[in-house]
């Protein structure tokens, strides 16, 4: 057989449409966002308040029936400024992804930090600190998705 | 407790951008190597375990079916194990279970990836559901950058000290890679080169990050009876541990990383290890990012929380140190994801059987192999001994 450094390649793309069911818990959670409410749920066994809301506790293996509205302010646990883009990325860079502990809850909520200029990383580093207080800022046009919260923005 | 299990041989491919072969041909290269290295015939195996990163990586979903012929699996039972980055250690644990259960005497275990054919970070986003987490998890660098920040903040480690230790780690490993014939990236780096490299996701810079590699690794797991019959230099599985956390990224703590702590503890308990830093001779820690390697030292009990940077700078974990970590150059220099964890097991097996060549740790008798998966919620550990 002929020996070459590289052989031929073809290009391929797999694109499959999906219809993804929310089920009762996520449906209610996203309806909450439409009304500017963030819902969590409290496990009656470990007493933890989990957010987003759940139908069961992953640690206690028990069903959770209640929905409770949680605070829209919280503390930044960690964050990352993302400046690169890749195929299929739903959020356009630059953006700051963050783990935020909403007041009174027991797990971290994943969302964005924004509301200021993100173009200069050094500036962002000076602005954003672990432990800083942030609060949810809502989009005017709400679609019942996680991006109904525009981002979390520093509390003065 | 199951029956004793031996690793009787391994085969790794050359790593890099492997457009000289098709994906099955790449897998065949590793499978051919393990049979050639051991003199065992494909007829003698009882079954095959195969695994990759989530299959979006190369766009073919049923990889063990695609590889059936080169895995020599025709007419044999075949299993697929897939846990994202920890696939390789999960594969080894699957092979271990199969032999330990008494249902097989010789099992072929193969991990592979051809990362250059796809888009690794785009693949990573398909690991999570499309309505919540996918918006915020910006590929692996984003996740590990967050974890590093939480860790250094939690233990009050100054930014410049973390940087200095990470720089030491990457310089050491890229030097180590020169002695590993299978390693992908081999480079003599200077501190200036590392510290001024472009930022990927702050504070992670280019040389803190593993490459995209194409490669495969094949290993043979055997029962005691079979290992004695074969008479090959064998590594013995002394302990296994695997632990997971919640699917929701924000549910688990990233600095005191419970699944990493638990996976190691399970494996140590089984192997009877009380003081890992003293008792282990070598560790192949999964280190796709420099910072994460230090976090693992702490979670695995090699040192206390917040201490890793100081010990790295003292050379405790370098080739000549008290507990050499990743003398192969590790994941930082070679990362074909579905094979990477199995490479760690193969390297630990080579070390404890004295077959690691130029990067052999003299007299190594007890080694640790590890890999991490999920987004970061899975950790698996295997302890190998020379007897
Ligand atoms: Zn609970």
XYZ file of C-alpha atoms and ligand atoms in Angstrom:
544
model
C 0.000 0.000 0.000
C 1.127 3.541 -0.759
C 2.536 5.233 2.346
C 1.726 8.885 2.905
C 2.056 11.183 5.905
C -1.653 11.932 5.915
C -4.473 10.284 4.051
C -7.716 11.787 2.825
C -10.368 13.161 5.163
C -14.063 13.856 4.678
C -16.096 16.408 6.606
C -19.169 15.300 8.526
C -21.739 17.020 10.675
C -24.288 15.350 12.933
C -27.336 17.581 13.420
C -30.334 15.984 15.083
C -33.373 17.985 16.231
C -34.610 17.264 19.759
C -37.816 18.044 21.617
C -36.865 18.042 25.304
C -39.623 17.606 27.906
C -39.321 19.750 31.045
C -41.665 17.637 33.150
C -43.652 19.115 36.056
C -40.774 20.441 38.201
C -38.846 22.318 35.519
C -42.076 23.599 33.974
C -42.999 25.161 37.296
C -39.494 26.475 37.852
C -39.402 28.201 34.468
C -42.935 29.579 34.925
C -41.564 31.086 38.133
C -38.768 32.792 36.204
C -41.345 34.308 33.852
C -42.868 35.942 36.963
C -39.470 37.060 38.301
C -39.415 34.408 41.023
C -36.618 31.906 41.652
C -37.958 28.684 43.117
C -36.073 26.210 45.237
C -37.274 23.304 47.308
C -36.609 22.190 50.853
C -35.816 18.572 51.646
C -37.792 17.622 54.762
C -35.145 15.102 55.760
C -31.863 17.053 55.558
C -33.542 20.481 55.691
C -31.402 21.741 52.835
C -32.914 24.281 50.455
C -31.977 23.193 46.952
C -32.077 25.502 43.946
C -33.215 25.124 41.174
C -36.288 23.362 42.652
C -36.225 19.542 42.705
C -38.717 16.723 42.954
C -36.358 14.628 45.111
C -33.273 15.022 47.273
C -30.189 13.473 45.664
C -28.592 12.802 49.075
C -31.597 11.576 51.089
C -33.382 9.776 48.228
C -36.718 11.205 49.361
C -39.422 12.951 47.336
C -39.745 16.720 47.714
C -43.186 18.208 47.192
C -42.763 21.854 48.204
C -41.698 24.842 46.165
C -40.338 27.856 47.990
C -39.357 31.182 46.560
C -35.723 31.926 47.357
C -33.845 35.183 47.712
C -32.624 36.860 44.532
C -29.472 38.098 46.237
C -26.481 35.956 46.957
C -22.737 35.586 47.347
C -20.234 34.721 44.614
C -18.554 31.402 45.457
C -16.436 31.226 42.294
C -16.435 32.668 38.800
C -14.742 32.447 35.449
C -14.398 34.932 32.603
C -14.808 33.088 29.318
C -13.466 34.800 26.229
C -13.274 31.955 23.735
C -16.107 30.599 21.659
C -16.728 27.119 20.346
C -19.318 25.424 18.201
C -22.768 25.142 19.764
C -22.053 27.506 22.657
C -25.416 28.942 23.748
C -23.946 31.982 25.577
C -21.810 34.361 23.560
C -18.441 35.418 25.009
C -17.186 37.347 26.768
C -19.247 36.272 29.765
C -18.676 35.468 33.427
C -20.061 32.124 34.545
C -20.415 31.912 38.316
C -21.504 29.759 41.211
C -23.741 31.914 43.389
C -25.012 30.954 46.845
C -28.440 32.611 47.000
C -29.175 33.839 50.523
C -30.804 31.181 52.693
C -30.090 28.297 50.271
C -27.695 25.363 50.680
C -26.332 24.762 47.182
C -24.814 27.020 44.535
C -26.849 28.426 41.657
C -25.120 28.536 38.292
C -25.590 31.746 36.294
C -23.826 34.787 34.845
C -22.359 37.912 36.411
C -22.671 41.064 34.320
C -23.714 44.669 34.142
C -20.248 46.141 33.518
C -17.582 46.144 30.829
C -16.103 42.660 30.281
C -13.672 43.509 27.492
C -10.613 43.948 29.707
C -9.724 40.868 31.843
C -7.607 42.923 34.266
C -10.527 45.222 34.858
C -12.861 42.250 35.392
C -10.442 40.756 37.939
C -10.455 43.992 39.907
C -14.249 44.142 39.799
C -15.248 40.551 40.572
C -14.227 38.857 43.819
C -15.192 35.631 45.505
C -17.477 36.557 48.374
C -18.975 39.628 46.706
C -22.755 40.205 46.894
C -24.800 40.051 43.703
C -28.468 40.219 42.788
C -30.564 38.962 39.876
C -31.342 41.357 37.050
C -34.290 40.313 34.851
C -34.804 40.537 31.126
C -37.869 42.531 30.074
C -38.829 39.969 27.460
C -39.275 36.664 29.318
C -39.562 33.334 27.527
C -39.636 30.890 30.425
C -35.952 29.943 30.119
C -32.948 30.242 32.404
C -31.952 33.386 30.491
C -35.021 35.230 31.779
C -32.501 36.230 34.411
C -30.209 38.442 32.348
C -27.360 38.037 34.815
C -26.470 38.716 38.442
C -25.063 42.141 39.050
C -22.942 43.480 41.931
C -24.893 44.956 44.856
C -23.558 48.379 45.823
C -13.910 -9.454 48.204
C -13.437 -10.966 44.764
C -10.621 -13.104 43.401
C -7.130 -11.573 42.979
C -6.711 -9.743 39.652
C -3.489 -9.179 37.705
C -2.606 -6.836 34.876
C -0.383 -8.896 32.581
C 0.395 -6.317 29.913
C -0.426 -3.085 28.136
C -0.065 -1.432 24.755
C -0.160 2.275 24.003
C -0.165 4.017 20.633
C 1.962 6.935 19.611
C -0.021 10.081 20.462
C -0.557 13.261 18.530
C -2.598 14.302 15.532
C -3.090 10.842 14.023
C -4.579 11.558 10.618
C -2.311 8.812 9.265
C -4.875 6.211 10.423
C -8.653 5.827 10.691
C -10.182 5.597 14.169
C -10.475 1.761 14.166
C -6.907 1.512 12.840
C -5.745 3.643 15.780
C -7.500 1.276 18.207
C -5.921 -1.676 16.390
C -2.476 -0.198 16.962
C -2.950 -0.419 20.757
C -4.609 -3.850 20.638
C -1.838 -5.236 18.399
C 0.734 -3.793 20.816
C -0.690 -5.520 23.907
C -0.842 -8.880 22.145
C 2.687 -8.407 20.792
C 4.072 -7.281 24.183
C 2.570 -10.308 25.982
C 2.696 -13.002 23.303
C -0.954 -13.727 24.076
C -3.261 -14.705 21.209
C -6.633 -12.970 20.666
C -8.219 -16.457 20.754
C -7.377 -16.718 24.465
C -9.412 -13.750 25.699
C -12.810 -14.338 27.313
C -14.275 -10.882 26.675
C -13.646 -7.246 25.752
C -14.345 -3.930 27.499
C -14.187 -0.786 25.360
C -14.807 2.889 26.080
C -14.401 6.449 24.837
C -15.390 9.957 25.831
C -19.060 10.683 25.035
C -19.350 9.677 21.409
C -20.092 13.180 20.107
C -16.311 13.556 20.028
C -15.962 11.675 16.741
C -19.622 11.625 15.710
C -20.070 7.839 15.781
C -22.335 6.849 18.659
C -21.766 3.120 19.053
C -17.986 3.067 19.248
C -17.549 -0.483 20.585
C -19.574 -1.683 17.595
C -17.442 0.420 15.216
C -14.306 -1.131 16.759
C -15.675 -4.705 17.075
C -13.342 -6.178 14.463
C -10.117 -4.528 15.652
C -11.012 -5.366 19.274
C -10.957 -9.049 18.189
C -14.366 -9.326 19.816
C -16.162 -11.393 17.178
C -17.840 -14.307 18.963
C -17.059 -12.854 22.441
C -18.962 -10.822 25.017
C -18.282 -7.094 24.670
C -19.056 -4.274 27.127
C -18.891 -0.511 26.814
C -18.020 1.704 29.777
C -18.254 5.478 29.451
C -17.904 8.056 32.238
C -16.416 11.042 30.369
C -12.865 11.861 31.538
C -12.783 8.985 34.017
C -13.650 6.450 31.292
C -10.152 4.941 31.406
C -10.209 4.140 35.125
C -13.839 2.977 34.800
C -12.684 0.647 32.022
C -9.956 -0.780 34.260
C -12.446 -1.193 37.102
C -14.869 -2.982 34.720
C -12.092 -5.364 33.683
C -11.223 -5.835 37.353
C -14.864 -6.659 38.271
C -15.132 -9.171 35.450
C -12.056 -11.115 36.545
C -12.669 -10.686 40.305
C -16.190 -12.076 39.901
C -14.795 -15.364 38.611
C -16.727 -15.122 35.351
C -13.650 -14.611 33.151
C -9.921 -15.409 33.296
C -8.557 -13.064 30.641
C -10.171 -9.799 29.550
C -9.039 -7.210 26.999
C -9.670 -3.603 28.110
C -9.353 -0.790 25.553
C -9.790 2.985 25.748
C -9.440 5.357 22.818
C -10.011 8.849 21.479
C -9.383 10.749 18.273
C -9.888 14.256 19.581
C -8.525 16.008 16.518
C -11.402 14.719 14.403
C -14.023 16.651 16.377
C -14.480 19.651 18.628
C -13.624 18.697 22.185
C -15.157 21.724 23.921
C -18.353 21.487 21.852
C -18.520 17.809 22.839
C -18.094 18.824 26.479
C -21.230 21.009 26.346
C -23.316 18.031 25.201
C -22.394 16.307 28.475
C -25.041 18.466 30.211
C -28.728 19.131 29.531
C -29.695 22.006 27.222
C -31.933 24.132 29.469
C -29.845 25.097 32.525
C -26.220 24.096 32.885
C -25.255 24.188 29.217
C -25.506 27.991 29.218
C -22.818 28.428 31.845
C -20.369 25.535 31.647
C -17.801 26.875 29.223
C -15.910 23.684 28.379
C -13.273 22.139 30.604
C -11.075 25.258 31.107
C -14.065 27.206 32.439
C -14.982 24.514 34.925
C -11.459 24.036 36.236
C -10.737 27.712 36.389
C -13.751 28.079 38.704
C -12.551 25.159 40.795
C -9.059 26.610 41.104
C -10.434 29.954 42.256
C -12.665 28.333 44.854
C -9.710 26.287 46.126
C -7.157 29.115 46.368
C -9.731 31.446 47.889
C -10.917 28.857 50.427
C -7.418 28.153 51.726
C -6.085 31.680 51.282
C -3.260 30.669 48.956
C -1.716 33.801 47.417
C -2.207 34.084 43.648
C 1.515 34.356 42.901
C 2.317 31.246 44.936
C -0.312 29.204 43.068
C 1.157 30.502 39.802
C 4.709 29.618 40.839
C 3.735 26.062 41.814
C 1.668 25.530 38.647
C 4.631 26.748 36.594
C 6.934 24.280 38.355
C 4.470 21.439 37.633
C 4.176 22.150 33.923
C 7.923 22.607 33.423
C 8.622 19.307 35.247
C 6.004 17.305 33.366
C 6.951 18.591 29.938
C 10.535 17.593 30.776
C 9.348 14.182 32.036
C 7.521 13.601 28.752
C 10.861 13.351 26.921
C 11.461 10.051 28.748
C 8.035 8.627 27.843
C 8.062 7.244 24.293
C 4.260 7.532 24.078
C 3.913 11.143 25.264
C 2.420 13.731 22.905
C 3.825 17.147 23.904
C 7.515 17.218 24.890
C 8.966 20.651 25.494
C 11.705 22.375 27.507
C 9.798 25.286 28.984
C 11.135 28.332 30.826
C 9.252 30.052 33.677
C 8.886 33.201 31.535
C 7.362 31.216 28.685
C 4.810 29.658 31.036
C 3.988 32.786 33.045
C 3.513 34.963 29.967
C 1.616 32.437 27.859
C -1.791 33.510 26.655
C -4.700 33.251 29.089
C -7.217 30.526 28.243
C -9.666 31.255 31.078
C -8.183 33.334 33.861
C -6.010 32.264 35.758
C -5.352 29.315 33.439
C -2.740 29.955 30.783
C -1.785 27.893 27.741
C 0.822 25.688 29.430
C -1.524 24.894 32.318
C -3.760 22.987 29.897
C -3.517 19.509 28.375
C -3.444 19.051 24.583
C -6.025 17.410 22.302
C -4.472 14.023 21.539
C -5.387 11.073 19.360
C -4.449 7.744 20.885
C -5.500 4.412 22.342
C -4.470 2.125 25.197
C -5.109 -1.604 25.549
C -4.557 -3.757 28.650
C -5.017 -7.399 29.602
C -6.549 -8.266 32.986
C -6.127 -11.850 34.227
C -7.089 -14.149 37.067
C -4.352 -15.454 39.378
C -4.512 -18.864 37.733
C -4.141 -17.337 34.251
C -1.371 -14.943 35.361
C 0.632 -17.880 36.818
C 0.109 -19.865 33.610
C 1.255 -16.955 31.438
C 4.296 -16.270 33.644
C 4.474 -12.585 32.645
C 5.598 -9.688 34.864
C 2.297 -8.757 36.465
C 0.894 -5.832 38.421
C -1.739 -6.792 40.997
C -4.854 -4.760 41.706
C -4.675 -3.949 45.434
C -7.583 -1.532 45.622
C -10.259 0.214 43.597
C -12.419 3.216 44.436
C -14.958 5.205 42.510
C -17.232 7.942 43.758
C -19.693 10.381 42.244
C -21.477 13.560 43.254
C -24.766 15.149 42.193
C -25.411 15.926 38.528
C -26.062 19.589 39.371
C -22.695 21.320 39.295
C -23.543 23.711 42.125
C -24.585 20.982 44.564
C -21.069 19.878 45.456
C -18.105 21.681 46.891
C -15.156 22.059 44.544
C -12.320 22.733 46.999
C -12.973 19.977 49.540
C -13.768 17.649 46.674
C -15.715 14.838 48.279
C -15.839 12.339 45.395
C -12.059 12.578 44.954
C -11.540 12.131 48.699
C -13.949 9.176 48.809
C -12.599 7.391 45.725
C -9.092 7.465 47.198
C -10.313 6.419 50.646
C -12.168 3.395 49.226
C -9.077 2.308 47.302
C -6.731 2.889 50.282
C -9.018 0.928 52.635
C -9.073 -2.014 50.248
C -5.292 -1.872 49.753
C -4.619 -1.347 53.475
C -2.905 2.003 52.885
C -2.795 4.273 55.953
C -0.266 6.915 54.910
C -0.365 7.295 51.128
C 2.573 9.721 50.853
C 4.851 7.279 52.690
C 3.486 4.014 51.340
C 2.962 4.829 47.654
C 6.083 4.799 45.467
C 4.531 6.546 42.471
C 1.205 8.142 41.517
C -0.277 8.711 38.078
C -2.720 11.475 38.990
C -5.103 12.691 36.274
C -3.841 16.222 35.632
C -5.499 17.898 32.646
C -4.799 21.219 34.409
C -1.792 22.111 36.554
C -3.907 23.563 39.354
C -6.090 20.520 39.543
C -3.105 18.239 40.087
C -2.345 20.107 43.319
C -5.945 19.860 44.462
C -5.737 16.097 43.978
C -2.602 15.856 46.124
C -4.695 17.302 48.943
C -7.843 15.233 48.287
C -5.780 12.037 48.074
C -4.128 12.711 51.428
C -0.634 13.255 50.001
C -0.663 16.438 52.126
C -3.079 18.627 54.060
C -5.528 21.058 52.426
C -3.823 24.259 51.350
C -0.333 22.688 51.558
C 0.191 21.378 48.014
C 1.771 24.526 46.543
C 4.517 24.619 49.177
C 5.303 20.944 48.767
C 5.378 21.202 44.967
C 7.896 24.042 45.278
C 9.979 21.860 47.634
C 10.013 19.125 44.983
C 8.145 16.530 47.081
C 6.175 15.312 44.045
C 8.878 15.583 41.358
C 10.706 12.619 39.806
C 13.355 12.538 42.536
C 10.953 13.564 45.295
C 9.346 11.651 48.144
C 6.274 10.685 46.079
C 6.886 11.099 42.331
C 3.660 12.094 40.565
C 3.107 11.669 36.847
C 6.661 10.706 35.836
C 5.114 9.919 32.430
C 4.306 13.611 31.970
C 0.704 12.690 32.714
C -2.471 13.987 31.155
C -0.943 17.465 30.955
C 1.270 16.283 28.067
C -1.003 13.604 26.523
C -4.791 13.593 26.624
C -6.749 11.242 24.362
C -9.713 11.463 26.767
C -11.261 7.976 26.513
C -7.789 6.415 26.787
C -6.235 8.855 29.272
C -7.360 7.147 32.483
C -6.269 3.782 31.121
C -2.885 5.302 30.257
C -2.607 6.205 33.951
C -3.310 2.565 34.912
C -0.910 1.272 32.234
C 1.830 3.635 33.448
C 1.327 2.625 37.095
C 1.474 -1.047 36.021
C 4.711 -0.437 34.077
C 6.191 1.290 37.154
C 5.398 -1.434 39.706
C 6.663 -4.156 37.340
C 9.906 -2.253 36.637
C 9.133 -1.855 32.932
C 8.763 1.925 32.654
C 12.115 2.374 30.906
C 13.681 5.851 30.987
C 11.022 7.226 33.369
C 11.129 4.259 35.787
C 10.995 5.230 39.462
C 13.672 2.955 40.927
C 12.236 0.147 43.052
C 8.577 1.209 42.689
C 6.335 -1.433 44.242
C 3.064 0.360 44.975
C 1.403 2.818 42.603
C -1.784 4.841 42.277
C -3.698 5.492 39.044
C -6.550 7.963 38.803
C -8.983 9.713 36.475
C -11.778 12.289 36.766
C -15.000 12.575 34.761
C -18.570 13.837 34.626
C -18.240 17.603 34.456
C -16.096 17.187 37.556
C -18.382 14.969 39.641
C -16.744 11.555 39.065
C -13.420 10.303 40.408
C -11.900 6.821 40.120
C -8.732 5.415 41.722
C -6.895 2.124 41.294
C -3.971 0.945 43.437
C -1.485 -1.448 41.844
C 1.203 -3.493 43.570
C 4.119 -5.613 42.425
C 2.759 -8.610 44.327
Zn -32.223 15.714 51.768
